């Protein structure tokens, strides 16, 4: 998994509950990303962060929140406002060497389901 | 809007055949392309990448071809094995942009 650890592997959410997905990387990467993947679909960007204490919304940020207090950590909270949270969530990171592009390294994912 | 897409959602091949997975992109400013392999329930794994100053790049049993004229990218897998069965995604990036754009993926099924 390229030094990116996601936990837990499986997570269940009750109605009206907020849940937090963990993502830690030891690659010393500046940029971190959260993607959502629905069955048979591609990856959609939720949030990303290029530097500590800063982050930007992706294409589907509504109902989610993030923080970036440390370089190695980028937790994602799925709030009760997200009405359809069941999906596979992927965290990724990459070295930020813009304008040179670099590949993303992915974690092993968290499967979130609604009880 | 700009997008990256795939021509074939599912590709079935016999073990030992060569496989070709295609990808079309529409952003003429894209200058970096990546192929990922994703097995069921796992995160995507990097396979190979190519920058726009190249037309072809080879790895171990894999080759990526880039045709900038028609905005087309392909992944060739030689001597396909059952372990190659997975979903393959292409992704693209433009210099100065912080995010990759992913296609929907192609499922590769390899029969013994």
Short mmCIF file of C-alpha atoms in Angstrom, two decimals:
data_model
loop_
_atom_site.label_atom_id
_atom_site.label_comp_id
_atom_site.label_asym_id
_atom_site.label_seq_id
_atom_site.Cartn_x
_atom_site.Cartn_y
_atom_site.Cartn_z
CA UNK A 1 0.00 0.00 0.00
CA UNK A 2 2.95 2.32 -0.48
CA UNK A 3 3.19 3.49 3.13
CA UNK A 4 -0.39 4.70 3.41
CA UNK A 5 -2.52 3.17 6.15
CA UNK A 6 -6.28 3.44 6.21
CA UNK A 7 -8.41 2.31 9.10
CA UNK A 8 -10.73 0.72 9.79
CA UNK A 9 -11.08 -1.70 6.87
CA UNK A 10 -14.86 -1.90 7.43
CA UNK A 11 -17.06 0.68 9.14
CA UNK A 12 -20.77 0.81 9.85
CA UNK A 13 -22.72 3.98 10.37
CA UNK A 14 -26.05 4.40 12.11
CA UNK A 15 -28.63 6.93 11.02
CA UNK A 16 -27.67 10.47 12.05
CA UNK A 17 -24.19 9.47 13.15
CA UNK A 18 -20.89 11.06 12.15
CA UNK A 19 -18.02 8.67 11.50
CA UNK A 20 -14.34 9.36 10.91
CA UNK A 21 -12.05 7.46 8.56
CA UNK A 22 -8.35 7.51 9.33
CA UNK A 23 -5.53 7.97 6.82
CA UNK A 24 -1.84 8.07 7.78
CA UNK A 25 1.18 8.17 5.48
CA UNK A 26 4.89 7.82 6.21
CA UNK A 27 6.07 8.80 2.73
CA UNK A 28 6.73 12.44 3.67
CA UNK A 29 4.28 13.47 0.94
CA UNK A 30 2.91 16.99 0.98
CA UNK A 31 -0.37 16.32 -0.83
CA UNK A 32 -3.14 14.00 0.37
CA UNK A 33 -6.48 13.11 -1.18
CA UNK A 34 -9.78 11.41 -0.40
CA UNK A 35 -11.74 9.61 -3.12
CA UNK A 36 -15.10 7.89 -3.07
CA UNK A 37 -15.72 4.80 -5.20
CA UNK A 38 -19.17 3.35 -5.81
CA UNK A 39 -19.59 -0.20 -7.20
CA UNK A 40 -18.52 -0.43 -10.83
CA UNK A 41 -17.61 3.25 -10.89
CA UNK A 42 -14.49 5.34 -11.11
CA UNK A 43 -12.96 7.49 -8.40
CA UNK A 44 -14.55 10.78 -7.42
CA UNK A 45 -12.58 13.38 -5.49
CA UNK A 46 -14.00 14.46 -2.13
CA UNK A 47 -11.28 16.67 -0.62
CA UNK A 48 -7.58 17.24 -1.03
CA UNK A 49 -4.83 18.99 0.86
CA UNK A 50 -1.54 20.26 -0.52
CA UNK A 51 -0.10 21.51 2.75
CA UNK A 52 -0.70 21.31 6.48
CA UNK A 53 -3.65 23.39 7.73
CA UNK A 54 -5.02 23.87 4.23
CA UNK A 55 -7.45 21.83 2.12
CA UNK A 56 -9.75 22.24 -0.87
CA UNK A 57 -13.11 20.78 -1.85
CA UNK A 58 -13.22 18.25 -4.62
CA UNK A 59 -16.16 17.35 -6.84
CA UNK A 60 -18.37 15.80 -4.15
CA UNK A 61 -17.47 17.53 -0.86
CA UNK A 62 -21.03 17.98 0.45
CA UNK A 63 -21.66 15.95 3.60
CA UNK A 64 -17.96 15.43 4.30
CA UNK A 65 -15.31 17.29 6.30
CA UNK A 66 -11.54 16.95 6.69
CA UNK A 67 -8.65 18.32 8.71
CA UNK A 68 -4.90 18.46 8.09
CA UNK A 69 -3.25 19.24 11.38
CA UNK A 70 -0.21 17.08 10.68
CA UNK A 71 1.61 16.34 7.43
CA UNK A 72 1.21 12.59 7.83
CA UNK A 73 -2.51 12.55 8.71
CA UNK A 74 -5.66 13.45 6.75
CA UNK A 75 -8.82 12.13 8.45
CA UNK A 76 -12.18 12.22 6.69
CA UNK A 77 -15.45 12.66 8.60
CA UNK A 78 -18.64 11.47 6.97
CA UNK A 79 -21.35 13.59 8.54
CA UNK A 80 -25.05 12.90 8.99
CA UNK A 81 -25.65 15.35 6.13
CA UNK A 82 -24.27 12.74 3.72
CA UNK A 83 -27.47 10.83 2.92
CA UNK A 84 -25.91 8.12 0.80
CA UNK A 85 -22.58 7.31 2.47
CA UNK A 86 -22.29 3.65 1.50
CA UNK A 87 -19.17 3.40 -0.64
CA UNK A 88 -15.51 2.41 -0.73
CA UNK A 89 -13.31 5.29 0.45
CA UNK A 90 -9.75 5.63 -0.76
CA UNK A 91 -7.03 7.85 0.63
CA UNK A 92 -4.03 8.76 -1.50
CA UNK A 93 -0.91 10.88 -1.33
CA UNK A 94 1.79 12.16 -3.60
CA UNK A 95 4.89 14.30 -3.51
CA UNK A 96 4.06 17.83 -4.59
CA UNK A 97 6.67 18.78 -7.14
CA UNK A 98 4.56 21.04 -9.30
CA UNK A 99 4.78 21.78 -12.15
CA UNK A 100 6.22 18.25 -12.42
CA UNK A 101 3.40 15.73 -12.03
CA UNK A 102 3.84 12.70 -9.83
CA UNK A 103 1.84 9.53 -9.34
CA UNK A 104 -0.59 8.94 -6.50
CA UNK A 105 -0.01 6.24 -3.92
CA UNK A 106 -3.22 4.72 -2.54
CA UNK A 107 -4.19 3.13 0.74
CA UNK A 108 -6.12 -0.14 0.93
CA UNK A 109 -9.47 1.55 1.42
CA UNK A 110 -12.33 1.64 3.94
CA UNK A 111 -15.71 0.14 3.13
CA UNK A 112 -18.42 2.20 4.80
CA UNK A 113 -21.92 0.80 5.10
CA UNK A 114 -25.12 2.12 6.67
CA UNK A 115 -26.89 0.05 9.32
CA UNK B 1 -16.20 19.58 -19.52
CA UNK B 2 -12.84 17.88 -19.70
CA UNK B 3 -12.98 14.16 -19.14
CA UNK B 4 -11.14 10.90 -19.36
CA UNK B 5 -13.05 7.83 -20.50
CA UNK B 6 -12.63 4.26 -21.61
CA UNK B 7 -13.93 2.57 -24.74
CA UNK B 8 -14.53 -0.93 -23.34
CA UNK B 9 -16.06 -1.62 -19.93
CA UNK B 10 -15.14 -5.35 -19.97
CA UNK B 11 -12.40 -7.22 -21.77
CA UNK B 12 -12.24 -11.03 -21.70
CA UNK B 13 -9.08 -12.79 -22.85
CA UNK B 14 -7.46 -16.19 -22.66
CA UNK B 15 -4.36 -16.79 -20.60
CA UNK B 16 -1.29 -16.13 -22.70
CA UNK B 17 -3.01 -13.66 -25.02
CA UNK B 18 -1.95 -10.05 -25.26
CA UNK B 19 -4.46 -7.54 -23.85
CA UNK B 20 -5.06 -3.98 -24.97
CA UNK B 21 -7.03 -1.55 -22.84
CA UNK B 22 -7.91 1.81 -24.35
CA UNK B 23 -8.55 5.24 -22.93
CA UNK B 24 -9.65 8.49 -24.57
CA UNK B 25 -9.06 11.90 -23.06
CA UNK B 26 -10.42 15.26 -24.06
CA UNK B 27 -8.19 17.76 -22.26
CA UNK B 28 -5.58 18.84 -24.79
CA UNK B 29 -3.56 20.39 -21.95
CA UNK B 30 -3.06 17.01 -20.26
CA UNK B 31 0.61 16.17 -20.11
CA UNK B 32 0.85 13.29 -17.67
CA UNK B 33 -0.97 9.95 -17.81
CA UNK B 34 -1.09 7.00 -15.46
CA UNK B 35 -2.48 3.48 -15.48
CA UNK B 36 -3.64 1.83 -12.26
CA UNK B 37 -4.73 -1.73 -11.52
CA UNK B 38 -7.37 -2.35 -8.86
CA UNK B 39 -8.23 -5.77 -7.49
CA UNK B 40 -11.53 -6.31 -5.74
CA UNK B 41 -11.66 -4.69 -2.29
CA UNK B 42 -8.19 -3.17 -2.60
CA UNK B 43 -6.71 0.20 -3.40
CA UNK B 44 -5.43 0.99 -6.90
CA UNK B 45 -1.84 -0.01 -7.64
CA UNK B 46 0.39 2.01 -9.92
CA UNK B 47 1.31 0.18 -13.13
CA UNK B 48 3.02 2.66 -15.42
CA UNK B 49 3.00 6.34 -16.32
CA UNK B 50 3.95 8.42 -19.32
CA UNK B 51 4.59 12.10 -19.91
CA UNK B 52 3.46 13.92 -23.02
CA UNK B 53 6.98 14.26 -24.40
CA UNK B 54 6.95 10.50 -25.02
CA UNK B 55 4.89 8.25 -27.33
CA UNK B 56 5.70 4.93 -25.75
CA UNK B 57 6.98 3.57 -22.50
CA UNK B 58 7.64 -0.03 -21.52
CA UNK B 59 7.62 -1.78 -18.20
CA UNK B 60 7.62 -5.40 -17.17
CA UNK B 61 5.09 -7.07 -19.53
CA UNK B 62 3.30 -3.74 -19.96
CA UNK B 63 3.55 -1.00 -22.56
CA UNK B 64 1.75 2.34 -22.61
CA UNK B 65 1.21 4.12 -25.90
CA UNK B 66 0.23 7.77 -26.16
CA UNK B 67 -1.22 9.30 -29.30
CA UNK B 68 -1.56 13.02 -28.67
CA UNK B 69 -2.99 13.70 -32.11
CA UNK B 70 -6.18 11.77 -31.37
CA UNK B 71 -5.95 12.07 -27.57
CA UNK B 72 -5.74 8.34 -27.03
CA UNK B 73 -3.91 6.24 -24.48
CA UNK B 74 -3.57 2.47 -24.39
CA UNK B 75 -2.18 -0.14 -22.05
CA UNK B 76 -0.82 -3.34 -23.54
CA UNK B 77 -0.27 -6.37 -21.34
CA UNK B 78 1.82 -9.15 -22.85
CA UNK B 79 1.17 -12.82 -22.11
CA UNK B 80 -1.82 -12.04 -19.90
CA UNK B 81 -2.07 -14.15 -16.76
CA UNK B 82 -5.03 -14.93 -14.46
CA UNK B 83 -3.42 -12.68 -11.86
CA UNK B 84 -3.88 -9.77 -14.25
CA UNK B 85 -7.66 -9.98 -13.79
CA UNK B 86 -8.69 -6.66 -12.27
CA UNK B 87 -10.14 -3.27 -13.12
CA UNK B 88 -7.75 -0.96 -14.92
CA UNK B 89 -8.06 2.83 -14.69
CA UNK B 90 -6.40 5.51 -16.68
CA UNK B 91 -5.89 8.95 -15.18
CA UNK B 92 -4.60 12.25 -16.49
CA UNK B 93 -3.15 15.43 -15.08
CA UNK B 94 -2.18 18.82 -16.39
CA UNK B 95 0.91 20.68 -15.21
CA UNK B 96 0.09 23.00 -12.36
CA UNK B 97 -3.10 21.18 -11.47
CA UNK B 98 -3.14 19.40 -8.15
CA UNK B 99 -5.60 16.65 -8.97
CA UNK B 100 -5.81 13.65 -11.28
CA UNK B 101 -8.90 12.93 -13.36
CA UNK B 102 -9.82 9.24 -13.49
CA UNK B 103 -11.71 7.29 -16.11
CA UNK B 104 -14.45 4.82 -15.14
CA UNK B 105 -12.27 1.74 -15.59
CA UNK B 106 -12.16 -1.44 -17.67
CA UNK B 107 -12.63 -4.88 -16.16
CA UNK B 108 -10.08 -7.36 -17.51
CA UNK B 109 -11.09 -11.02 -17.16
CA UNK B 110 -8.45 -13.65 -17.91
CA UNK B 111 -9.55 -17.23 -18.43
CA UNK B 112 -7.13 -20.11 -17.80
#
